[in-house]
Amino acid sequence: MTRSRREFLKFLGSGLAIAVVSPDLAGRPVRALAGPAQAGFGPDAEPPTDQIAAWLHVAGDNRVTVYTGKVEVGQGIRTSLAQEVAEELRVPTWTVQMIMGDTDLTPYDMGTFGSMSTPRMGAQLRKVAASARELFLDLAAQTWGVPRASLTASLGEVWDATRTHRATYGQLVGGRLLVEQVRDDAPLTPASGWKIAAGRSVARVGASDVVTGRPHYPTDQRLPDMLYGKVLRPPSIGATLSNMDGSGASGVKDAVVVADGDFVGVAAPRTADAERALLALRATWTPAPDPQPDAHSVYDYLRRTRPSAEGRGGGEGGGRGGPTVKGDVEAALATAPHRLDRTYTVAYIAHVPLEPRAALAEWTTDAKGEKLTVWTGTQRPFAVKEELMRAFGLPGDRVRVIMPDTGSAYGGKHTGECAVEAARLARGAKKPVKLVWTREEEFRWAYFRPAGVIDVGAGMTADGKLTAWKFDNYNSGPAAIDPWYDIPNQRVEYHPSESPLRQGSYRGLAATANHFAREMHVDEMAHLIEADPLEFRLRNIADDRLRHVFLTAADRFGWGKPRAPGHGVGIAGGFEKGGYIATAIEVAVDTAAGSVKLVRGVSAFDCGAVVNPDILRNQIEGAFVQGIGGALFEAIDFDHGVIRNAHLAQYRVPRFSDVPELDVVLVDRKDLPSMGAGETPIFGVAPAIGAAIFDAGGVRLRALPMARGGLGAG
């Protein structure tokens, strides 16, 4: 157990610590655990698989503290995980405190991404809490000498059938710190039996604090005598520093210039002083030698290139080993009564988080040497810790990353560049340093959602049954690339490319691009034989849950009813990460002006048993709004390695006036496990809008964004 962990438990007081040994749920792959050093842990740390790692603590006063490496970035997971613990432990939700994303206090976790928090961490913490509940019943039976079957656990207490004996969990602990392993046979409460906390719209933890400005986000962190940092950036992507004269910064009082290899930055007691010192630096840069495509030529570039070992593209996603092949797609295409081949493109887009990257770094020294602590906004605290370990050659027990609740991420805060930069500045300045990226830095130096080119070919029978499907994705990624339509002959492949821009995870990864191309193509095939787009989909979908969300959305939307002149409707959906989405949208199109206005939208979503309806509904609404931007106007302009629209005045994000009347239908399947909702609800938005635009004005658009400079102007 780490020293920080021991001190924290001492602070909580004597109690009961329940721990789980589970390599899958803890997140660290077994292959990484050759030893503490290889796993990235120092000699005092807790390896998560071969020693007990505490997940839950019940103090003498019945306070419950839960530890998880997951983080809160506005999605509400702090609340919903607390609900699941409260339900299984039989305690009020308000008594549960979540300790999240602190690498010294929480078990290892790969990160908060991929809609995994609810299905994986939620399931794990339910099991931990159920084990704790069963242990309290065991303790009570032993203490009172009564049959265990006569005992009930409720609201943090245990009592027997006659009410002769009654005790709180804290009283049963009796001042002892007990460590137990999670019981595989601990009975979990089925969703149909949720009564205490789960399954209802419990208010978000700390909601009143948020609206009154009390929480301290990464940008709000403070330490005594800290400095404010700024980093010298190149004028273009790939440019290298050839010479730097920092003498001009000496004119700024108390400013410090920090040069560490290719890294150059400044720190000063005030942000304005740091900005003045940065402007005083005189740097000479050598531009990247290779020719680079611009925003218009990038699609041809992506088709013809392959990633090099040291390519600029990089990325947060993985590759895909070869194509998916079923049947004989070429023969099926050649013999199909109807065949359609089209190409779709998606632009690079930025994450535009409400809070830009920020980090506060502090170096301290004790008998063992240097220790680095960084407060930063990241979806992957343990990955950032490992970045810091590599950057400074430190063992795991000498680096701590603390993740305060953060103002959004959308897949854009997987990496720790800001944390490393702040730590470099703090080490050079010999004081704590806070670094907050500007909005312009976010646009220029964070990674983007990948651009992509997608070729789709499909064949069908005369009566509209899909028989062949050929799908080639260049660069966007393989997420949700396989069709869910019932097609006997398929060839589906992802082709990695050499990206000219830094690219990485975005909400839903490449599933947004792949859903757009697939659903737009299916809509076009329906119109090819003059079939209703909804009926055509149902004709080719075998999955009952997917059929149900399409029918549910269509029913709530009033699909098939007459619409006003100039108005059109579209429907699209899909499946990913255990969630099923269908979205129907009505638009008003002015073809002469080239404008489109969203009128109303309906989304039906099935992610199994719903833990918190309000939080889930907020996730779906947020995904819908974000999807509007990527569908209609978000795109990165770049030329010769320079981002040309690196300000919000130039980069259009959704506004209140862009949001239509929106209705969300939750399909609550209490007979199925709860799955995540952070990604899948966004997938139907762009293709539904594209289909509605065609329905309204006969304009078929195959490139995202669809209406940045007017319909079809890109």
XYZ file of C-alpha atoms in Angstrom:
714
model
C 0.000 0.000 0.000
C 1.388 3.423 -0.917
C 2.212 5.945 1.758
C -0.442 8.320 0.457
C -2.988 5.533 0.609
C -2.024 4.638 4.201
C -2.201 8.276 5.277
C -5.591 8.706 3.633
C -7.070 5.663 5.350
C -5.677 6.922 8.659
C -7.392 10.245 7.999
C -10.705 8.454 7.386
C -10.435 6.585 10.655
C -10.767 2.923 11.438
C -13.105 1.100 9.167
C -13.546 -1.660 6.680
C -11.670 -1.761 3.395
C -13.058 -4.081 0.766
C -10.810 -4.932 -2.158
C -10.999 -6.849 -5.391
C -8.357 -8.843 -7.216
C -9.385 -8.786 -10.847
C -6.941 -8.038 -13.670
C -9.706 -7.438 -16.188
C -11.729 -5.044 -14.065
C -8.698 -3.257 -12.659
C -7.793 -2.440 -16.215
C -4.104 -3.330 -16.361
C -3.422 -6.196 -18.770
C -1.880 -9.229 -17.132
C 0.978 -9.193 -19.624
C 2.147 -5.849 -18.183
C 2.653 -7.288 -14.725
C 6.042 -8.943 -15.028
C 7.016 -7.000 -11.912
C 6.457 -3.688 -10.139
C 9.049 -1.857 -12.208
C 7.710 -3.141 -15.521
C 4.170 -2.316 -14.445
C 5.175 1.261 -13.689
C 4.868 0.966 -9.916
C 7.493 1.581 -7.278
C 8.341 -0.774 -4.425
C 5.786 0.797 -2.061
C 2.894 0.649 -4.516
C 0.031 -1.807 -4.781
C 0.257 -4.068 -7.828
C -3.401 -4.445 -8.755
C -3.524 -8.175 -9.469
C -1.350 -10.024 -7.009
C -2.090 -8.019 -3.866
C -5.316 -6.724 -2.330
C -6.200 -3.284 -3.667
C -8.809 -1.322 -1.726
C -11.867 -0.066 -3.637
C -14.243 0.790 -0.830
C -13.949 2.036 2.758
C -16.676 2.277 5.391
C -15.707 4.459 8.345
C -16.961 4.187 11.911
C -19.546 6.905 11.319
C -20.937 5.040 8.262
C -19.258 7.307 5.733
C -18.540 5.367 2.550
C -15.527 6.202 0.410
C -15.125 4.606 -2.997
C -11.925 4.624 -5.050
C -11.881 4.479 -8.840
C -9.446 5.538 -11.527
C -12.381 6.781 -13.635
C -12.760 10.550 -13.897
C -15.575 13.081 -14.062
C -15.575 15.305 -17.149
C -19.210 16.379 -16.999
C -20.774 13.075 -18.012
C -22.175 12.428 -14.521
C -20.250 9.260 -13.725
C -19.430 10.472 -10.197
C -23.153 10.342 -9.487
C -24.161 7.169 -11.314
C -21.304 5.098 -9.882
C -22.218 6.335 -6.389
C -25.813 5.254 -7.068
C -24.726 1.742 -7.993
C -22.590 1.433 -4.860
C -25.396 2.798 -2.691
C -27.876 0.339 -4.182
C -25.774 -2.729 -3.459
C -24.472 -1.532 -0.092
C -27.978 -0.464 0.976
C -26.973 3.057 1.995
C -28.259 6.515 0.989
C -26.419 7.933 -2.038
C -25.428 11.076 -0.151
C -23.260 9.032 2.218
C -21.055 7.812 -0.662
C -17.967 9.856 -1.500
C -16.098 9.082 -4.717
C -12.309 9.435 -4.854
C -11.560 9.493 -8.580
C -8.507 9.694 -10.813
C -5.772 10.037 -8.169
C -2.901 7.708 -9.039
C -1.722 7.504 -5.414
C -5.142 6.636 -4.013
C -7.062 4.715 -6.654
C -6.421 1.382 -8.370
C -4.909 1.413 -11.823
C -7.371 2.197 -14.599
C -6.738 2.424 -18.334
C -8.849 5.550 -18.597
C -12.306 7.042 -19.014
C -13.170 6.394 -22.628
C -15.005 3.992 -24.896
C -18.274 4.129 -22.918
C -16.693 1.664 -20.484
C -17.359 3.342 -17.134
C -20.873 2.019 -16.622
C -20.535 -1.518 -18.013
C -17.101 -2.187 -16.486
C -16.488 0.059 -13.508
C -20.145 0.152 -12.560
C -20.278 -3.640 -12.611
C -17.067 -3.861 -10.617
C -18.161 -1.433 -7.905
C -21.532 -3.168 -7.614
C -19.677 -6.402 -6.954
C -17.409 -4.703 -4.409
C -20.374 -3.122 -2.613
C -22.336 -6.371 -2.621
C -19.347 -8.143 -1.098
C -19.162 -5.500 1.617
C -22.861 -5.881 2.355
C -22.556 -9.649 2.651
C -19.549 -9.302 4.922
C -21.492 -7.018 7.262
C -24.209 -9.638 7.470
C -21.551 -12.256 8.274
C -20.060 -10.022 10.986
C -23.446 -9.399 12.550
C -24.336 -13.104 12.572
C -21.008 -13.931 14.240
C -21.243 -11.077 16.750
C -24.834 -11.743 17.817
C -24.826 -15.517 17.445
C -27.965 -15.543 15.337
C -28.782 -17.278 12.033
C -27.516 -15.249 9.119
C -30.747 -15.854 7.226
C -32.605 -13.852 9.871
C -30.617 -10.671 9.149
C -31.425 -7.736 6.878
C -29.147 -4.958 5.620
C -30.816 -1.614 4.920
C -29.847 2.071 5.023
C -26.411 1.354 6.442
C -27.636 -0.902 9.211
C -28.076 -4.600 9.956
C -30.873 -5.958 12.135
C -32.416 -9.309 12.902
C -35.986 -10.356 12.253
C -37.109 -9.605 15.813
C -35.293 -6.236 15.961
C -33.577 -7.489 19.109
C -30.206 -6.709 17.545
C -29.443 -3.666 15.460
C -26.159 -1.998 14.484
C -24.768 0.367 11.876
C -22.028 -0.802 9.566
C -19.617 1.423 11.459
C -20.557 -0.155 14.776
C -20.035 -3.618 13.351
C -16.540 -2.635 12.261
C -15.711 -1.974 15.901
C -12.642 0.165 15.266
C -10.932 -2.461 13.132
C -9.499 -2.079 9.670
C -10.491 -5.262 7.891
C -9.329 -6.164 4.433
C -11.260 -8.756 2.440
C -11.268 -10.073 -1.071
C -14.374 -9.628 -3.163
C -16.647 -12.640 -3.202
C -17.520 -13.993 -6.610
C -20.762 -15.339 -5.179
C -21.928 -12.026 -3.713
C -25.526 -11.674 -4.976
C -26.127 -8.577 -7.109
C -29.481 -6.835 -7.075
C -31.211 -7.150 -10.466
C -32.303 -3.892 -12.049
C -35.925 -4.910 -11.564
C -35.242 -4.932 -7.817
C -33.495 -1.554 -7.538
C -35.183 0.415 -4.746
C -32.673 2.620 -2.937
C -30.692 4.640 -5.483
C -30.139 3.053 -8.904
C -32.725 3.408 -11.638
C -33.927 6.853 -10.610
C -32.985 10.442 -11.398
C -30.882 11.224 -8.359
C -29.531 14.785 -8.545
C -25.935 15.082 -9.662
C -23.397 15.080 -6.876
C -22.256 18.675 -6.316
C -24.778 20.171 -8.746
C -25.475 23.190 -6.540
C -21.740 23.756 -6.121
C -21.259 23.807 -9.886
C -23.866 26.506 -10.478
C -22.437 28.624 -7.644
C -18.846 28.287 -8.844
C -17.409 26.412 -5.868
C -15.556 23.504 -7.537
C -11.897 23.921 -8.408
C -11.234 22.671 -11.918
C -7.692 22.223 -13.269
C -7.597 25.859 -14.365
C -8.506 26.922 -10.799
C -5.756 25.052 -8.939
C -3.506 27.133 -6.699
C -0.362 26.555 -4.638
C 1.615 29.050 -2.523
C 4.323 30.918 -4.489
C 3.373 29.257 -7.746
C 4.262 30.756 -11.108
C 2.316 30.900 -14.367
C 3.801 29.289 -17.443
C 3.848 29.821 -21.184
C 5.431 27.623 -23.848
C 7.241 28.668 -27.024
C 5.432 27.110 -30.011
C 6.714 26.666 -33.587
C 5.097 28.674 -36.389
C 3.978 25.544 -38.231
C 3.551 21.817 -37.735
C 6.845 19.962 -37.981
C 9.058 23.062 -37.715
C 12.179 22.597 -35.541
C 13.978 25.104 -33.357
C 17.336 26.063 -34.837
C 18.274 28.948 -32.547
C 16.854 30.736 -29.502
C 17.929 33.898 -27.700
C 16.200 34.279 -24.343
C 18.050 37.340 -23.114
C 15.136 39.639 -23.873
C 13.047 37.960 -21.188
C 15.420 39.243 -18.513
C 13.637 42.565 -18.740
C 10.521 41.010 -17.228
C 10.774 41.026 -13.441
C 11.026 37.582 -11.806
C 10.490 35.780 -15.123
C 12.359 32.520 -15.636
C 13.295 31.045 -19.012
C 13.352 27.247 -19.061
C 15.136 25.473 -21.914
C 15.172 21.672 -21.911
C 16.293 20.263 -25.250
C 13.755 21.318 -27.860
C 11.423 22.564 -25.135
C 11.474 26.282 -24.324
C 9.096 28.040 -21.975
C 8.838 30.822 -19.442
C 7.348 31.195 -15.971
C 6.478 34.328 -14.047
C 4.413 35.413 -11.013
C 1.578 36.671 -13.218
C 0.108 35.427 -16.487
C 0.612 38.821 -18.114
C 4.306 38.778 -17.144
C 4.705 35.288 -18.582
C 3.120 36.444 -21.843
C 5.510 39.445 -22.009
C 8.498 37.198 -21.365
C 7.380 34.764 -24.059
C 7.064 37.581 -26.599
C 10.589 38.709 -25.694
C 12.131 35.397 -26.785
C 13.855 35.457 -30.169
C 13.622 32.120 -31.944
C 14.613 30.884 -35.398
C 12.758 27.917 -36.858
C 13.415 25.482 -39.682
C 10.171 24.448 -41.392
C 9.305 20.830 -42.098
C 11.076 19.761 -45.302
C 8.406 17.559 -46.838
C 5.479 18.959 -48.837
C 2.236 18.915 -46.888
C -1.324 18.780 -48.194
C -3.903 21.401 -47.368
C -7.518 21.002 -46.300
C -8.633 20.554 -49.919
C -6.007 18.101 -51.186
C -5.870 15.987 -48.026
C -8.358 13.356 -49.206
C -6.244 12.314 -52.196
C -3.228 12.343 -49.885
C -4.933 9.975 -47.427
C -5.801 7.551 -50.212
C -2.255 7.178 -51.481
C -0.193 7.229 -48.272
C 0.533 4.688 -45.582
C 1.717 5.535 -42.072
C 5.464 5.582 -41.498
C 7.131 4.533 -38.256
C 7.640 8.169 -37.280
C 4.748 9.725 -39.141
C 3.141 12.912 -37.876
C -0.283 11.294 -37.821
C 0.093 9.077 -34.795
C -3.185 8.687 -33.002
C -4.933 7.214 -30.008
C -6.702 4.384 -31.797
C -5.477 0.988 -32.846
C -5.143 -0.614 -36.253
C -7.182 -3.386 -37.776
C -5.736 -6.660 -38.951
C -6.981 -7.202 -42.491
C -10.435 -6.995 -44.031
C -13.663 -8.597 -42.875
C -14.811 -10.914 -45.657
C -18.094 -12.819 -45.950
C -19.213 -14.601 -49.082
C -18.173 -13.397 -52.566
C -18.811 -9.683 -52.666
C -17.482 -9.075 -56.203
C -19.698 -11.734 -57.712
C -22.694 -10.466 -55.748
C -22.076 -6.897 -56.909
C -21.710 -7.996 -60.516
C -25.026 -9.842 -60.514
C -27.086 -7.459 -58.384
C -30.135 -5.938 -60.140
C -29.281 -2.646 -58.443
C -25.762 -1.458 -57.636
C -24.598 1.837 -56.132
C -21.012 3.087 -55.619
C -20.295 6.326 -53.787
C -17.488 8.101 -51.915
C -17.890 9.967 -48.624
C -15.447 12.269 -46.853
C -15.147 13.637 -43.331
C -13.007 16.607 -42.314
C -10.643 16.961 -39.387
C -12.505 18.565 -36.498
C -11.425 19.855 -33.090
C -12.762 18.781 -29.707
C -13.287 22.356 -28.437
C -13.627 21.413 -24.736
C -15.205 23.999 -22.479
C -12.004 23.969 -20.412
C -8.713 23.904 -22.347
C -5.783 21.783 -21.231
C -4.366 22.822 -17.879
C -1.849 21.463 -15.390
C -0.259 22.519 -12.115
C 3.068 20.811 -11.353
C 5.009 20.738 -8.105
C 8.388 19.156 -7.359
C 9.220 18.226 -3.774
C 12.201 16.485 -2.189
C 12.336 13.985 0.645
C 14.760 11.330 1.863
C 14.133 9.272 -1.274
C 14.778 12.161 -3.653
C 12.528 14.115 -6.017
C 8.785 13.599 -6.214
C 6.530 15.118 -8.843
C 2.838 15.865 -8.289
C 0.675 17.145 -11.125
C -2.950 18.266 -11.030
C -4.331 18.091 -14.550
C -7.463 17.491 -16.604
C -7.103 14.146 -18.345
C -9.191 11.124 -19.188
C -6.231 8.833 -18.465
C -4.434 9.770 -15.209
C -2.324 6.612 -15.128
C -1.235 7.042 -18.747
C -0.230 10.634 -17.970
C 1.689 9.345 -14.961
C 3.607 6.994 -17.236
C 4.338 9.868 -19.647
C 5.794 11.851 -16.750
C 7.829 8.855 -15.572
C 9.353 8.494 -19.038
C 9.943 12.202 -19.509
C 11.850 12.606 -16.240
C 13.220 9.129 -15.631
C 11.304 8.687 -12.388
C 9.988 5.471 -10.815
C 6.265 5.109 -10.330
C 6.264 5.849 -6.604
C 7.796 9.289 -7.291
C 5.035 10.535 -9.611
C 1.479 11.360 -8.626
C -1.254 12.569 -10.973
C -4.427 14.039 -9.504
C -7.407 14.636 -11.728
C -9.829 17.315 -10.490
C -13.250 17.234 -12.107
C -12.686 18.728 -15.549
C -14.665 20.833 -17.993
C -15.248 18.250 -20.740
C -12.922 16.246 -22.963
C -14.824 14.310 -25.707
C -11.851 11.994 -26.221
C -9.478 14.934 -26.598
C -7.644 14.676 -23.277
C -6.047 11.254 -23.438
C -2.494 12.560 -23.548
C -0.374 14.425 -21.003
C 1.558 16.998 -23.001
C 0.337 19.880 -20.842
C 1.306 17.993 -17.666
C 4.802 17.310 -19.004
C 5.220 20.941 -20.048
C 4.117 22.231 -16.641
C 6.507 19.801 -14.938
C 9.421 20.960 -17.108
C 8.676 24.562 -16.240
C 8.331 23.785 -12.526
C 11.604 21.879 -12.415
C 13.452 24.669 -14.205
C 11.862 27.465 -12.176
C 12.226 25.545 -8.880
C 8.682 26.548 -7.960
C 5.216 25.161 -8.666
C 4.034 26.220 -12.107
C 0.543 26.287 -13.563
C 0.172 26.070 -17.320
C -3.174 26.713 -19.026
C -3.333 26.369 -22.776
C -5.030 29.191 -24.616
C -7.934 28.484 -26.921
C -5.582 29.055 -29.858
C -3.140 26.471 -28.501
C -6.015 23.998 -28.183
C -6.827 24.479 -31.855
C -3.249 24.377 -33.103
C -1.519 21.772 -30.939
C -4.132 19.361 -29.607
C -5.005 16.370 -31.761
C -8.040 16.257 -34.047
C -10.715 13.786 -35.020
C -9.204 12.084 -38.080
C -10.238 13.108 -41.554
C -11.207 10.263 -43.828
C -12.254 8.992 -47.217
C -14.768 6.140 -47.366
C -15.673 4.232 -50.541
C -18.911 2.261 -50.390
C -20.330 -0.111 -52.957
C -23.564 -2.056 -52.446
C -25.860 -4.318 -54.381
C -29.483 -5.325 -53.770
C -32.328 -7.301 -55.230
C -35.165 -5.711 -57.178
C -37.326 -5.679 -54.057
C -34.681 -3.977 -51.908
C -32.884 -6.789 -50.100
C -29.172 -5.980 -49.631
C -26.965 -8.710 -51.105
C -23.484 -7.158 -51.325
C -21.500 -4.613 -49.325
C -18.016 -3.245 -49.991
C -16.634 -0.649 -47.585
C -13.125 0.879 -47.577
C -12.206 3.448 -44.948
C -9.016 5.455 -45.440
C -7.602 6.957 -42.243
C -10.778 7.627 -40.208
C -10.502 4.395 -38.258
C -12.122 0.990 -37.772
C -14.648 1.710 -34.995
C -18.124 0.405 -35.900
C -16.920 -0.321 -39.422
C -18.805 -3.593 -39.860
C -22.433 -3.253 -40.996
C -25.235 -4.479 -38.755
C -27.495 -4.954 -41.771
C -28.216 -8.541 -42.760
C -25.981 -8.782 -45.858
C -24.688 -12.177 -47.035
C -21.682 -10.888 -49.009
C -19.348 -8.337 -47.430
C -15.827 -6.978 -47.700
C -14.992 -4.316 -45.132
C -11.527 -2.854 -44.570
C -9.797 -0.019 -42.756
C -6.706 1.438 -44.475
C -4.395 3.473 -42.164
C -2.912 6.580 -43.771
C -0.137 9.046 -43.097
C -2.009 11.962 -41.546
C -0.555 15.446 -42.064
C -2.164 16.578 -38.794
C -1.972 15.128 -35.333
C -5.061 12.980 -34.855
C -6.594 10.853 -32.137
C -9.695 9.905 -30.227
C -12.947 11.803 -30.590
C -16.362 11.022 -29.172
C -17.188 7.676 -30.745
C -13.844 7.394 -32.562
C -14.355 6.586 -36.253
C -17.886 5.351 -35.617
C -19.196 8.828 -36.483
C -17.563 8.637 -39.925
C -18.504 5.016 -40.563
C -22.120 5.532 -39.494
C -22.370 8.600 -41.717
C -21.111 6.792 -44.814
C -23.116 3.635 -44.154
C -26.427 5.307 -43.308
C -26.197 7.861 -46.101
C -25.505 5.052 -48.560
C -28.430 2.996 -47.278
C -30.704 6.037 -47.534
C -29.589 6.569 -51.114
C -30.253 2.923 -51.963
C -33.753 3.196 -50.529
C -34.473 6.175 -52.773
C -32.963 4.316 -55.736
C -35.914 1.902 -55.657
C -38.347 4.514 -54.307
C -38.691 2.731 -50.964
C -39.464 4.409 -47.662
C -36.071 4.816 -45.868
C -37.427 3.432 -42.589
C -39.167 0.468 -44.202
C -36.045 -0.253 -46.274
C -33.911 -0.403 -43.129
C -36.354 -2.660 -41.312
C -36.364 -4.966 -44.332
C -32.608 -5.430 -43.902
C -32.187 -5.446 -40.091
C -32.366 -8.729 -38.209
C -31.382 -7.425 -34.750
C -34.566 -7.032 -32.678
C -33.155 -4.308 -30.410
C -32.045 -2.204 -33.360
C -35.409 -2.650 -35.060
C -37.104 -1.603 -31.824
C -35.239 1.715 -31.462
C -35.958 2.572 -35.106
C -39.645 1.844 -34.624
C -39.707 3.715 -31.303
C -38.060 6.823 -32.739
C -40.294 6.748 -35.807
C -43.439 6.414 -33.729
C -42.551 9.313 -31.410
C -41.463 11.416 -34.400
C -44.620 10.750 -36.409
C -42.784 9.233 -39.351
C -44.804 9.274 -42.549
C -47.011 12.224 -41.634
C -47.323 15.158 -44.107
C -44.754 17.963 -43.767
C -44.600 21.606 -44.769
C -43.183 22.730 -48.133
C -39.395 23.013 -47.996
C -39.248 20.624 -45.061
C -37.693 17.182 -45.147
C -37.223 14.295 -42.755
C -34.507 11.722 -42.298
C -33.842 8.794 -40.035
C -30.602 6.983 -39.194
C -29.102 4.926 -36.429
C -26.929 2.040 -35.451
C -25.238 0.020 -32.758
C -21.930 0.358 -30.896
C -20.493 -0.343 -27.426
C -23.668 -2.123 -26.324
C -25.961 0.796 -27.176
C -28.640 1.057 -29.868
C -29.596 4.459 -31.310
C -32.128 5.720 -33.848
C -32.511 9.414 -34.620
C -35.179 11.093 -36.737
C -34.799 14.733 -37.765
C -36.890 17.322 -39.586
C -35.160 20.190 -41.391
C -36.257 23.266 -43.299
C -34.171 23.927 -46.410
C -33.932 27.077 -48.528
C -32.237 25.795 -51.673
C -31.918 29.278 -53.181
C -30.049 30.591 -50.150
C -28.273 27.287 -49.532
C -29.381 27.247 -45.899
C -30.680 24.550 -43.600
C -32.478 24.853 -40.264
C -33.075 21.963 -37.896
C -36.736 21.981 -36.822
C -37.074 19.003 -34.492
C -35.400 15.745 -33.613
C -36.198 12.514 -31.804
C -33.630 10.032 -30.490
C -34.537 6.616 -29.107
C -31.749 4.898 -27.181
C -31.385 1.460 -25.637
C -28.371 0.819 -23.390
C -29.862 -1.843 -21.145
C -30.976 -0.989 -17.604
C -30.938 2.772 -17.006
C -29.028 3.792 -13.862
C -29.971 7.499 -13.854
C -32.580 8.631 -16.415
C -31.813 12.358 -16.206
C -28.066 11.886 -16.619
C -28.643 9.509 -19.530
C -31.043 11.943 -21.166
C -28.459 14.734 -20.746
C -25.812 12.551 -22.396
C -28.055 11.916 -25.395
C -29.009 15.576 -25.741
C -25.370 16.617 -25.453
C -24.349 14.112 -28.109
C -27.089 15.422 -30.403
C -25.921 19.019 -30.031
C -22.287 18.082 -30.582
C -23.289 16.023 -33.606
C -24.866 19.097 -35.209
C -21.463 20.786 -35.376
C -19.689 17.922 -37.103
C -22.633 17.429 -39.454
C -23.061 20.999 -40.647
C -20.103 23.299 -40.108
C -17.123 22.097 -38.028
C -13.888 21.621 -40.001
C -10.215 22.453 -39.544
C -8.657 24.675 -42.224
C -4.941 24.109 -42.707
C -2.250 24.876 -45.248
C 1.522 24.278 -45.167
C 1.341 23.043 -41.597
C -0.580 26.036 -40.258
C -4.074 25.875 -38.756
C -5.964 28.750 -40.357
C -9.048 28.878 -38.132
C -7.559 28.610 -34.644
C -10.099 30.851 -32.901
C -13.746 30.411 -31.980
C -14.538 33.448 -34.104
C -13.383 31.368 -37.097
C -14.315 27.845 -36.010
C -18.076 27.415 -35.882
C -19.504 25.302 -33.058
C -23.225 24.739 -32.405
C -25.131 27.681 -30.954
C -28.411 27.798 -29.088
C -30.096 28.888 -32.312
C -28.880 25.714 -34.047
C -30.568 23.356 -31.599
C -34.023 22.116 -32.635
C -36.884 20.955 -30.481
C -35.464 17.717 -29.148
C -37.231 14.679 -27.718
C -35.390 11.736 -26.134
C -36.979 8.326 -25.643
C -35.215 6.027 -23.179
C -35.703 2.319 -23.790
C -35.139 1.012 -20.268
C -34.283 -2.696 -20.506
C -34.170 -3.843 -16.891
C -33.594 -7.380 -18.097
C -30.216 -6.448 -19.612
C -26.896 -5.143 -18.193
C -26.314 -1.394 -18.120
C -24.053 -0.152 -20.893
C -22.375 3.183 -21.589
C -23.977 6.179 -23.290
C -21.153 8.629 -23.945
C -20.610 7.734 -27.592
C -23.378 5.910 -29.435
C -26.101 8.628 -29.299
C -24.056 10.914 -31.583
C -23.918 8.489 -34.497
C -27.358 9.005 -36.014
C -27.271 12.807 -36.119
C -25.204 13.548 -39.249
C -26.740 10.908 -41.544
C -30.271 11.774 -40.396
C -29.608 15.441 -41.205
C -28.120 14.499 -44.581
C -31.133 12.342 -45.421
C -33.536 15.101 -44.354
C -31.718 17.678 -46.509
C -32.128 15.420 -49.546
C -35.777 14.810 -48.707
C -36.416 18.553 -48.489
C -34.500 19.848 -51.477
C -33.187 16.951 -53.534
C -29.561 17.804 -52.718
C -27.478 14.712 -51.906
C -24.469 15.615 -49.758
C -21.652 13.136 -49.105
C -19.048 15.235 -47.310
C -18.886 16.364 -43.689
C -19.494 19.146 -42.904
C -22.467 19.533 -45.202
C -23.300 23.233 -44.875
C -20.266 25.160 -43.699
C -20.468 27.738 -46.460
C -23.962 26.874 -47.600
C -25.364 23.490 -48.572
C -22.695 21.417 -50.289
C -20.078 24.179 -50.119
C -17.920 22.321 -47.562
